[in-house]
Amino acid sequence: MNAPSIPKGTRDFGPEVMVRRNYIFSKIRSVFERYGYQPIETPSMENIETLTGKYGDEGDQLLFKILNSRQYEARNKEELLDTYKKSLEGNINSKQLTERALRYDLTVPFARFVVMNRNEISFPFKRYQIQPVWRADKPQRGRYREFYQCDVDVVGSDSLLNEVELVQIFDDVLTALKIPVVVKINNRKILSGIAELAGVGERMMDMTIAIDKLDKIGIDGVTKELRDKGFSEEAILKIIPFFNDKSDSTTRLATMRTFLASSEIGMKGLEELQFVFDYVAKLGLSTAELEFDPTLARGLNYYTGAIFEVKVRDFQMGSICGGGRYDDLTGIFGLPNVSGVGISFGADRIYDVMLEMKLFPEGSAGTTNLLFANFGGDAELRSLELMKELRASGINCEIYPDDSKMKKQFKYADDKSIPYVAIIGEDEFKNGVVTIKNMKSGEQKSVAQHEIANAIA
Amino acid sequence: MNAPSIPKGTRDFGPEVMVRRNYIFSKIRSVFERYGYQPIETPSMENIETLTGKYGDEGDQLLFKILNSRQYEARNKEELLDTYKKSLEGNINSKQLTERALRYDLTVPFARFVVMNRNEISFPFKRYQIQPVWRADKPQRGRYREFYQCDVDVVGSDSLLNEVELVQIFDDVLTALKIPVVVKINNRKILSGIAELAGVGERMMDMTIAIDKLDKIGIDGVTKELRDKGFSEEAILKIIPFFNDKSDSTTRLATMRTFLASSEIGMKGLEELQFVFDYVAKLGLSTAELEFDPTLARGLNYYTGAIFEVKVRDFQMGSICGGGRYDDLTGIFGLPNVSGVGISFGADRIYDVMLEMKLFPEGSAGTTNLLFANFGGDAELRSLELMKELRASGINCEIYPDDSKMKKQFKYADDKSIPYVAIIGEDEFKNGVVTIKNMKSGEQKSVAQHEIANAIA
């Protein structure tokens, strides 16, 4: 028999990792609910036509498609064979072969959900969704074929209070997790204004694609790319200074205001941005810093207003969160003019940051507070009775299921990061007490049996 | 454009349903942790050889298989076509077509996990797992193609304290959810003993399959089925009385003790059962009732000791939970002799029972405690400031994002089951107060702005 294995790019999460992941998810979830967002879940598999054409050609290639079950039935093999032949020739959506695929992100299924449920939904609709997504990407360090996304969106409202609120949510979640961050914000309309005034309005996407690479290729690289793409020297001279501006957000905003004065769309973007800055300043952030970054472009086509990205301060890593406003996400499913804005937390990256920066609280590796060592007989029964009381008062506890050697039982507590062990040996049983051992300090003390909860509090 | 839809047998869960489902999951999860079980998660997709052959031929047919992505690459089409042809002829595991499938249950992936991680795991290993599974079953009322399982198992311990604990877990979870239940227990060894003494030992599976149908076809149906299968009249006369015994658990145990006296395996099963009954009696159950049911057989082949099933009292529905002891689950992956015992909660059925019996607590339809009506201007900013304080003290609140008509804003609160609305109109703003409206009673009262938390407590 071959040793069992799991598919490339997927992961098992053992208890220690799970407890920490749940710590992250529960902080995220509770902040989302604090702001009035409610959970939804959509199916893991969607009809294939819901997903194809939404993520570009490359995205289509990365969908995990599910083989129709019925093809294994004995009917009409010739036709199936013909279908398969066609599918090999590139017609990848041949529905006789595959009608369903695993979701690629949470955004498209959410748009589909909104359209299907538009008559039951009370708008503005504030929802969050924490579920896995699947991509048939080449697995590599930090890139998985199955990973969780944590999305929070509001659709059906174009109020900028939503953008303000999402900045507060970044701040609350990342403060709760103790991760020091810069929340970068930009506005697609500002990028449009810059493109307009540089005389390259119709080539705004080319411009943003080049700008998006600034982190990787530097300002000279961006200049070269713009030149290679045929932008005029005059246009380049107008564009580049904004993306090479090292001053603070206030100064940047002022410079931008002068430059964009004659661009209606640019000024609109600036006004939206200013609103968010003003409100955030009035309300204050706990630990996050809000920064206007005109170089922030984000690849996704559907963004039309604010765009966000969150970076960990002084830490080498891509962004850990992102998002933005989209004016017509549900249009693809036949419901136009529903504006929305949302952000997404990257749980895997957050986990890696917290592990490296040692931000997980002590005791976050396990969930059991107390192990009763097992001495068998009457002491065992007494332990079971005590555990019943302790559990009723909210303490997670367990008994080693056999009266094995103490060494083995203590090792079990240690392996499972259980902080306390309760011992009811012959003496303790006789005297109605229990010895509590603190597994970290090694300290032992004898307490009355009804005092256990206090002793480990 | 066609209206979007979701695959047959799958479901979207909107906010109201999700909040209730999460209520169930969180009760289950917290009881599991109360008893020292820790969470794990395994990937949604497993290598196909991990799953095939584990659920019988029918199960193999119900696996959702994932199309390999690389088949769409242009290389070696002839070979792929040939593979596909073979797959149509029934060789369903042709790996060039599909190497992965979605998990069918949590038990087999768990066994695979234990074997792969045996060197890191500290045994006895107590884990719980709450994840969706997928089956390409014909969808029908109450049967879905994607549904959650909530499994809790301990492996690497044959102590009967585990069985006792699992009965306590049934009791704790279902008491917390207020579902009145009977926990039925039997032991495979008792069934073996009966078969042995009836002289049909080698046909134990045929016997249990017939017995398993008792609920559906009655005692006469079972008798007929045994006869049809060629059981002798003498054997049937010995078998039937045990399955037609209407007396209580204590009497049943006594009858069984007399009958099984000469069967070693039967007496072993009885002794195990008695242990569980004795300990459960000593510790007491809150609301569940433990009942010895010799007709309880459960189809699954791998059970070797205790078997459990939970039925809602006086309610027409199949079992809502089940489980049992298996002596060699990890044997299929090359790690023999690891005994385990576990149970599973059926979240969908529990949801249906609770809905029908109206067991969800009031206010369980939403997560927001308070909506601030939006009057724009300074009052809006004041609301944002107050919300910041309220959220810091753990209150879920939100502001309607525009100063729309009050009617619309109140409808929003109503649709979202938000119990309180805070109003800061012109007067309230001037006087530094807030009007709190109780959405259920319609009652309104004016309170100081720092008293909001108390007013809605």
mmCIF file of C-alpha atoms in Angstrom, chain B residues 53-345:
data_model
loop_
_atom_site.group_PDB
_atom_site.id
_atom_site.type_symbol
_atom_site.label_atom_id
_atom_site.label_comp_id
_atom_site.label_asym_id
_atom_site.label_seq_id
_atom_site.Cartn_x
_atom_site.Cartn_y
_atom_site.Cartn_z
ATOM 1 C CA GLY B 53 -13.119 1.704 -2.522
ATOM 2 C CA LYS B 54 -13.990 3.129 0.910
ATOM 3 C CA TYR B 55 -17.739 3.628 0.507
ATOM 4 C CA GLY B 56 -18.744 0.599 -1.540
ATOM 5 C CA ASP B 57 -19.532 0.612 -5.258
ATOM 6 C CA GLU B 58 -22.450 2.939 -4.789
ATOM 7 C CA GLY B 59 -20.322 5.408 -2.871
ATOM 8 C CA ASP B 60 -17.692 5.391 -5.613
ATOM 9 C CA GLN B 61 -20.389 6.431 -8.071
ATOM 10 C CA LEU B 62 -21.363 9.339 -5.838
ATOM 11 C CA LEU B 63 -17.935 10.943 -5.701
ATOM 12 C CA PHE B 64 -17.650 14.351 -7.322
ATOM 13 C CA LYS B 65 -14.503 14.056 -9.423
ATOM 14 C CA ILE B 66 -12.405 17.004 -10.465
ATOM 15 C CA LEU B 67 -11.239 17.251 -14.018
ATOM 16 C CA ASN B 68 -7.467 17.492 -14.292
ATOM 17 C CA SER B 69 -6.579 20.920 -15.576
ATOM 18 C CA ARG B 70 -3.704 19.780 -17.685
ATOM 19 C CA GLN B 71 -5.880 17.809 -20.055
ATOM 20 C CA TYR B 72 -6.687 21.101 -21.713
ATOM 21 C CA GLU B 73 -3.108 21.540 -22.670
ATOM 22 C CA ALA B 74 -2.421 20.657 -26.268
ATOM 23 C CA ARG B 75 -0.140 17.694 -25.696
ATOM 24 C CA ASN B 76 -0.825 14.088 -26.495
ATOM 25 C CA LYS B 77 -4.499 14.275 -27.370
ATOM 26 C CA GLU B 78 -4.613 10.741 -28.732
ATOM 27 C CA GLU B 79 -3.588 9.312 -25.402
ATOM 28 C CA LEU B 80 -6.091 11.460 -23.539
ATOM 29 C CA LEU B 81 -8.841 10.422 -25.891
ATOM 30 C CA ASP B 82 -7.969 6.793 -25.325
ATOM 31 C CA THR B 83 -8.006 7.349 -21.574
ATOM 32 C CA TYR B 84 -11.375 8.947 -21.776
ATOM 33 C CA LYS B 85 -12.698 6.071 -23.874
ATOM 34 C CA LYS B 86 -11.547 3.670 -21.184
ATOM 35 C CA SER B 87 -13.144 5.808 -18.514
ATOM 36 C CA LEU B 88 -16.446 5.568 -20.376
ATOM 37 C CA GLU B 89 -16.092 1.824 -20.292
ATOM 38 C CA GLY B 90 -16.143 1.943 -16.530
ATOM 39 C CA ASN B 91 -12.544 2.461 -15.529
ATOM 40 C CA ILE B 92 -13.599 5.518 -13.610
ATOM 41 C CA ASN B 93 -10.296 6.193 -11.955
ATOM 42 C CA SER B 94 -8.386 6.905 -15.082
ATOM 43 C CA LYS B 95 -5.928 9.292 -13.568
ATOM 44 C CA GLN B 96 -5.283 11.238 -16.710
ATOM 45 C CA LEU B 97 -8.862 12.409 -16.624
ATOM 46 C CA THR B 98 -9.246 12.933 -12.895
ATOM 47 C CA GLU B 99 -6.788 12.620 -10.050
ATOM 48 C CA ARG B 100 -8.828 14.281 -7.337
ATOM 49 C CA ALA B 101 -12.327 14.140 -5.899
ATOM 50 C CA LEU B 102 -14.280 16.104 -3.317
ATOM 51 C CA ARG B 103 -14.476 14.453 0.077
ATOM 52 C CA TYR B 104 -17.508 12.245 0.615
ATOM 53 C CA ASP B 105 -17.424 12.286 4.412
ATOM 54 C CA LEU B 106 -15.080 13.372 7.201
ATOM 55 C CA THR B 107 -14.226 9.900 8.455
ATOM 56 C CA VAL B 108 -11.971 8.661 5.660
ATOM 57 C CA PRO B 109 -10.047 11.970 5.384
ATOM 58 C CA PHE B 110 -9.644 11.845 9.170
ATOM 59 C CA ALA B 111 -8.200 8.323 9.007
ATOM 60 C CA ARG B 112 -5.865 9.522 6.241
ATOM 61 C CA PHE B 113 -4.875 12.515 8.393
ATOM 62 C CA VAL B 114 -4.096 10.322 11.393
ATOM 63 C CA VAL B 115 -1.903 8.004 9.337
ATOM 64 C CA MET B 116 -0.028 10.862 7.639
ATOM 65 C CA ASN B 117 0.535 12.697 10.925
ATOM 66 C CA ARG B 118 1.001 9.741 13.253
ATOM 67 C CA ASN B 119 4.431 10.923 14.344
ATOM 68 C CA GLU B 120 3.266 14.390 15.356
ATOM 69 C CA ILE B 121 -0.016 13.347 16.939
ATOM 70 C CA SER B 122 -0.215 12.778 20.650
ATOM 71 C CA PHE B 123 -2.504 9.777 21.232
ATOM 72 C CA PRO B 124 -5.274 9.421 22.321
ATOM 73 C CA PHE B 125 -6.117 11.977 19.665
ATOM 74 C CA LYS B 126 -9.348 13.833 20.325
ATOM 75 C CA ARG B 127 -10.416 15.846 17.323
ATOM 76 C CA TYR B 128 -13.519 17.459 15.956
ATOM 77 C CA GLN B 129 -14.151 18.534 12.390
ATOM 78 C CA ILE B 130 -16.983 20.669 11.034
ATOM 79 C CA GLN B 131 -16.785 20.910 7.266
ATOM 80 C CA PRO B 132 -18.929 20.371 4.176
ATOM 81 C CA VAL B 133 -18.964 17.086 2.260
ATOM 82 C CA TRP B 134 -20.211 16.404 -1.259
ATOM 83 C CA ARG B 135 -22.207 13.543 -2.746
ATOM 84 C CA ALA B 136 -23.521 13.276 -6.296
ATOM 85 C CA ASP B 137 -26.765 11.866 -4.942
ATOM 86 C CA LYS B 138 -30.123 12.466 -6.584
ATOM 87 C CA PRO B 139 -31.269 15.658 -4.837
ATOM 88 C CA GLN B 140 -34.551 15.428 -2.946
ATOM 89 C CA ARG B 141 -36.276 16.995 0.040
ATOM 90 C CA GLY B 142 -33.764 17.087 2.873
ATOM 91 C CA ARG B 143 -31.012 15.490 0.787
ATOM 92 C CA TYR B 144 -28.348 17.782 -0.595
ATOM 93 C CA ARG B 145 -25.239 17.416 -2.720
ATOM 94 C CA GLU B 146 -23.287 19.665 -0.387
ATOM 95 C CA PHE B 147 -23.883 19.529 3.347
ATOM 96 C CA TYR B 148 -21.992 19.980 6.594
ATOM 97 C CA GLN B 149 -20.938 17.188 8.889
ATOM 98 C CA CYS B 150 -19.938 17.764 12.528
ATOM 99 C CA ASP B 151 -17.778 14.859 13.614
ATOM 100 C CA VAL B 152 -16.078 14.257 16.920
ATOM 101 C CA ASP B 153 -13.793 11.253 17.394
ATOM 102 C CA VAL B 154 -11.107 9.926 19.667
ATOM 103 C CA VAL B 155 -8.595 7.490 18.244
ATOM 104 C CA GLY B 156 -5.860 5.526 19.948
ATOM 105 C CA SER B 157 -7.810 4.632 23.072
ATOM 106 C CA ASP B 158 -10.061 1.674 23.752
ATOM 107 C CA SER B 159 -11.190 2.965 27.126
ATOM 108 C CA LEU B 160 -14.965 2.835 27.504
ATOM 109 C CA LEU B 161 -14.807 6.212 29.234
ATOM 110 C CA ASN B 162 -14.816 7.571 25.697
ATOM 111 C CA GLU B 163 -18.220 6.028 25.013
ATOM 112 C CA VAL B 164 -19.513 7.475 28.280
ATOM 113 C CA GLU B 165 -18.165 10.886 27.321
ATOM 114 C CA LEU B 166 -19.790 10.772 23.890
ATOM 115 C CA VAL B 167 -23.163 10.098 25.541
ATOM 116 C CA GLN B 168 -22.524 13.153 27.738
ATOM 117 C CA ILE B 169 -21.701 15.170 24.624
ATOM 118 C CA PHE B 170 -24.977 14.149 22.975
ATOM 119 C CA ASP B 171 -26.734 15.235 26.156
ATOM 120 C CA ASP B 172 -24.884 18.549 26.524
ATOM 121 C CA VAL B 173 -25.285 19.648 22.888
ATOM 122 C CA LEU B 174 -28.922 18.668 22.585
ATOM 123 C CA THR B 175 -29.786 20.091 25.995
ATOM 124 C CA ALA B 176 -28.136 23.373 24.955
ATOM 125 C CA LEU B 177 -30.248 23.342 21.788
ATOM 126 C CA LYS B 178 -33.339 22.338 23.828
ATOM 127 C CA ILE B 179 -34.021 19.306 21.642
ATOM 128 C CA PRO B 180 -35.615 16.437 23.624
ATOM 129 C CA VAL B 181 -33.958 13.187 22.567
ATOM 130 C CA VAL B 182 -33.487 9.498 23.132
ATOM 131 C CA VAL B 183 -29.908 8.312 22.718
ATOM 132 C CA LYS B 184 -30.125 4.748 21.469
ATOM 133 C CA ILE B 185 -27.178 2.494 22.094
ATOM 134 C CA ASN B 186 -26.332 -1.023 21.056
ATOM 135 C CA ASN B 187 -23.147 -2.984 20.602
ATOM 136 C CA ARG B 188 -22.034 -4.837 17.519
ATOM 137 C CA LYS B 189 -20.672 -7.626 19.700
ATOM 138 C CA ILE B 190 -24.178 -8.237 21.053
ATOM 139 C CA LEU B 191 -25.444 -8.606 17.491
ATOM 140 C CA SER B 192 -22.580 -11.010 16.846
ATOM 141 C CA GLY B 193 -23.528 -12.973 19.954
ATOM 142 C CA ILE B 194 -27.154 -13.235 18.897
ATOM 143 C CA ALA B 195 -26.120 -14.388 15.419
ATOM 144 C CA GLU B 196 -23.727 -16.908 16.949
ATOM 145 C CA LEU B 197 -26.292 -18.404 19.302
ATOM 146 C CA ALA B 198 -28.923 -18.508 16.565
ATOM 147 C CA GLY B 199 -26.416 -20.514 14.565
ATOM 148 C CA VAL B 200 -26.100 -17.877 11.843
ATOM 149 C CA GLY B 201 -22.803 -16.380 12.988
ATOM 150 C CA GLU B 202 -21.296 -16.243 9.539
ATOM 151 C CA ARG B 203 -24.401 -14.449 8.290
ATOM 152 C CA MET B 204 -24.327 -11.668 10.869
ATOM 153 C CA MET B 205 -24.342 -8.951 8.148
ATOM 154 C CA ASP B 206 -27.491 -10.370 6.501
ATOM 155 C CA MET B 207 -29.132 -10.441 9.892
ATOM 156 C CA THR B 208 -28.222 -6.848 10.755
ATOM 157 C CA ILE B 209 -29.306 -5.598 7.342
ATOM 158 C CA ALA B 210 -32.732 -7.150 7.911
ATOM 159 C CA ILE B 211 -32.954 -5.847 11.497
ATOM 160 C CA ASP B 212 -31.914 -2.376 10.356
ATOM 161 C CA LYS B 213 -35.190 -2.211 8.410
ATOM 162 C CA LEU B 214 -37.391 -2.855 11.456
ATOM 163 C CA ASP B 215 -38.577 0.770 11.612
ATOM 164 C CA LYS B 216 -39.688 0.643 8.018
ATOM 165 C CA ILE B 217 -41.085 -2.864 7.525
ATOM 166 C CA GLY B 218 -42.083 -3.954 11.035
ATOM 167 C CA ILE B 219 -41.351 -7.243 12.794
ATOM 168 C CA ASP B 220 -43.346 -9.273 10.259
ATOM 169 C CA GLY B 221 -41.378 -7.722 7.420
ATOM 170 C CA VAL B 222 -38.117 -8.566 9.133
ATOM 171 C CA THR B 223 -39.271 -12.150 9.742
ATOM 172 C CA LYS B 224 -40.183 -12.470 6.075
ATOM 173 C CA GLU B 225 -36.884 -11.035 4.938
ATOM 174 C CA LEU B 226 -34.924 -13.437 7.133
ATOM 175 C CA ARG B 227 -36.994 -16.310 5.748
ATOM 176 C CA ASP B 228 -36.421 -15.111 2.170
ATOM 177 C CA LYS B 229 -32.717 -14.996 2.832
ATOM 178 C CA GLY B 230 -32.832 -18.637 3.830
ATOM 179 C CA PHE B 231 -32.585 -18.358 7.618
ATOM 180 C CA SER B 232 -34.023 -21.475 9.266
ATOM 181 C CA GLU B 233 -37.275 -21.253 11.259
ATOM 182 C CA GLU B 234 -35.334 -22.287 14.322
ATOM 183 C CA ALA B 235 -32.870 -19.443 13.860
ATOM 184 C CA ILE B 236 -35.666 -16.968 13.245
ATOM 185 C CA LEU B 237 -37.431 -18.110 16.408
ATOM 186 C CA LYS B 238 -34.278 -17.406 18.376
ATOM 187 C CA ILE B 239 -33.538 -14.063 16.783
ATOM 188 C CA ILE B 240 -36.931 -12.370 16.617
ATOM 189 C CA PRO B 241 -37.823 -12.132 20.339
ATOM 190 C CA PHE B 242 -34.870 -9.828 21.000
ATOM 191 C CA PHE B 243 -35.969 -7.428 18.379
ATOM 192 C CA ASN B 244 -39.591 -7.485 19.440
ATOM 193 C CA ASP B 245 -38.903 -6.734 23.096
ATOM 194 C CA LYS B 246 -40.804 -3.650 24.228
ATOM 195 C CA SER B 247 -39.517 -3.574 27.782
ATOM 196 C CA ASP B 248 -37.173 -0.991 29.264
ATOM 197 C CA SER B 249 -33.378 -0.991 29.007
ATOM 198 C CA THR B 250 -32.808 -2.689 32.378
ATOM 199 C CA THR B 251 -35.177 -5.587 31.570
ATOM 200 C CA ARG B 252 -33.734 -5.914 28.072
ATOM 201 C CA LEU B 253 -30.234 -6.091 29.491
ATOM 202 C CA ALA B 254 -31.315 -8.813 31.916
ATOM 203 C CA THR B 255 -33.008 -10.909 29.218
ATOM 204 C CA MET B 256 -29.982 -10.521 27.028
ATOM 205 C CA ARG B 257 -27.667 -11.604 29.848
ATOM 206 C CA THR B 258 -29.462 -14.919 30.164
ATOM 207 C CA PHE B 259 -29.555 -15.577 26.451
ATOM 208 C CA LEU B 260 -25.988 -14.566 25.674
ATOM 209 C CA ALA B 261 -24.466 -16.410 28.670
ATOM 210 C CA SER B 262 -22.699 -18.943 26.490
ATOM 211 C CA SER B 263 -21.471 -16.522 23.832
ATOM 212 C CA GLU B 264 -18.117 -15.032 24.677
ATOM 213 C CA ILE B 265 -18.386 -12.173 22.208
ATOM 214 C CA GLY B 266 -22.012 -11.505 23.147
ATOM 215 C CA MET B 267 -21.117 -11.268 26.849
ATOM 216 C CA LYS B 268 -18.227 -8.963 26.023
ATOM 217 C CA GLY B 269 -20.629 -6.641 24.208
ATOM 218 C CA LEU B 270 -23.069 -6.755 27.095
ATOM 219 C CA GLU B 271 -20.319 -5.962 29.576
ATOM 220 C CA GLU B 272 -19.249 -2.937 27.514
ATOM 221 C CA LEU B 273 -22.817 -1.752 27.306
ATOM 222 C CA GLN B 274 -23.309 -2.234 31.038
ATOM 223 C CA PHE B 275 -20.207 -0.142 31.757
ATOM 224 C CA VAL B 276 -21.616 2.747 29.737
ATOM 225 C CA PHE B 277 -25.014 2.470 31.448
ATOM 226 C CA ASP B 278 -23.441 2.341 34.907
ATOM 227 C CA TYR B 279 -21.240 5.399 34.404
ATOM 228 C CA VAL B 280 -23.966 7.391 32.716
ATOM 229 C CA ALA B 281 -26.275 6.564 35.640
ATOM 230 C CA LYS B 282 -23.627 7.673 38.146
ATOM 231 C CA LEU B 283 -22.945 10.952 36.355
ATOM 232 C CA GLY B 284 -26.524 11.654 35.269
ATOM 233 C CA LEU B 285 -27.809 13.228 32.065
ATOM 234 C CA SER B 286 -29.512 16.610 31.863
ATOM 235 C CA THR B 287 -32.336 15.963 29.407
ATOM 236 C CA ALA B 288 -31.397 13.065 27.135
ATOM 237 C CA GLU B 289 -32.520 9.533 27.849
ATOM 238 C CA LEU B 290 -30.177 6.611 27.201
ATOM 239 C CA GLU B 291 -31.902 3.530 25.820
ATOM 240 C CA PHE B 292 -30.573 0.081 24.956
ATOM 241 C CA ASP B 293 -31.965 -0.776 21.541
ATOM 242 C CA PRO B 294 -30.902 -4.235 20.304
ATOM 243 C CA THR B 295 -32.473 -3.468 16.905
ATOM 244 C CA LEU B 296 -29.986 -0.694 16.306
ATOM 245 C CA ALA B 297 -27.627 -2.042 13.657
ATOM 246 C CA ARG B 298 -26.311 0.843 11.465
ATOM 247 C CA GLY B 299 -25.177 -0.058 8.009
ATOM 248 C CA LEU B 300 -21.556 0.913 8.287
ATOM 249 C CA ASN B 301 -19.246 -2.031 8.134
ATOM 250 C CA TYR B 302 -16.428 -0.599 10.135
ATOM 251 C CA TYR B 303 -18.240 -0.468 13.498
ATOM 252 C CA THR B 304 -17.041 -3.117 15.930
ATOM 253 C CA GLY B 305 -18.303 -2.094 19.400
ATOM 254 C CA ALA B 306 -20.809 0.466 20.650
ATOM 255 C CA ILE B 307 -23.183 1.982 18.121
ATOM 256 C CA PHE B 308 -25.259 5.103 18.709
ATOM 257 C CA GLU B 309 -28.223 6.791 17.155
ATOM 258 C CA VAL B 310 -30.148 9.802 18.408
ATOM 259 C CA LYS B 311 -33.851 10.317 17.776
ATOM 260 C CA VAL B 312 -35.948 13.339 18.636
ATOM 261 C CA ARG B 313 -38.653 12.400 21.146
ATOM 262 C CA ASP B 314 -42.170 12.333 19.683
ATOM 263 C CA PHE B 315 -41.083 13.744 16.349
ATOM 264 C CA GLN B 316 -41.356 12.136 12.915
ATOM 265 C CA MET B 317 -37.824 12.118 11.570
ATOM 266 C CA GLY B 318 -34.882 9.780 11.079
ATOM 267 C CA SER B 319 -31.944 9.996 13.477
ATOM 268 C CA ILE B 320 -30.247 13.388 13.919
ATOM 269 C CA CYS B 321 -26.938 11.964 15.179
ATOM 270 C CA GLY B 322 -25.111 8.671 15.017
ATOM 271 C CA GLY B 323 -21.777 6.999 15.558
ATOM 272 C CA GLY B 324 -19.929 4.120 17.086
ATOM 273 C CA ARG B 325 -16.660 2.374 17.796
ATOM 274 C CA TYR B 326 -14.413 1.123 15.043
ATOM 275 C CA ASP B 327 -11.362 -0.999 15.768
ATOM 276 C CA ASP B 328 -9.388 -0.532 12.616
ATOM 277 C CA LEU B 329 -10.290 2.549 10.629
ATOM 278 C CA THR B 330 -6.718 3.570 9.868
ATOM 279 C CA GLY B 331 -5.903 0.045 8.735
ATOM 280 C CA ILE B 332 -7.030 0.979 5.214
ATOM 281 C CA PHE B 333 -4.089 3.402 5.060
ATOM 282 C CA GLY B 334 -1.533 1.063 6.544
ATOM 283 C CA LEU B 335 -1.738 1.826 10.267
ATOM 284 C CA PRO B 336 -3.502 -1.148 11.876
ATOM 285 C CA ASN B 337 -4.775 -1.601 15.439
ATOM 286 C CA VAL B 338 -5.745 1.971 16.223
ATOM 287 C CA SER B 339 -9.121 1.787 17.898
ATOM 288 C CA GLY B 340 -11.417 4.767 17.771
ATOM 289 C CA VAL B 341 -14.913 5.868 18.593
ATOM 290 C CA GLY B 342 -16.833 8.850 17.324
ATOM 291 C CA ILE B 343 -20.168 10.477 16.706
ATOM 292 C CA SER B 344 -21.584 12.857 14.146
ATOM 293 C CA PHE B 345 -24.237 15.580 14.377
#
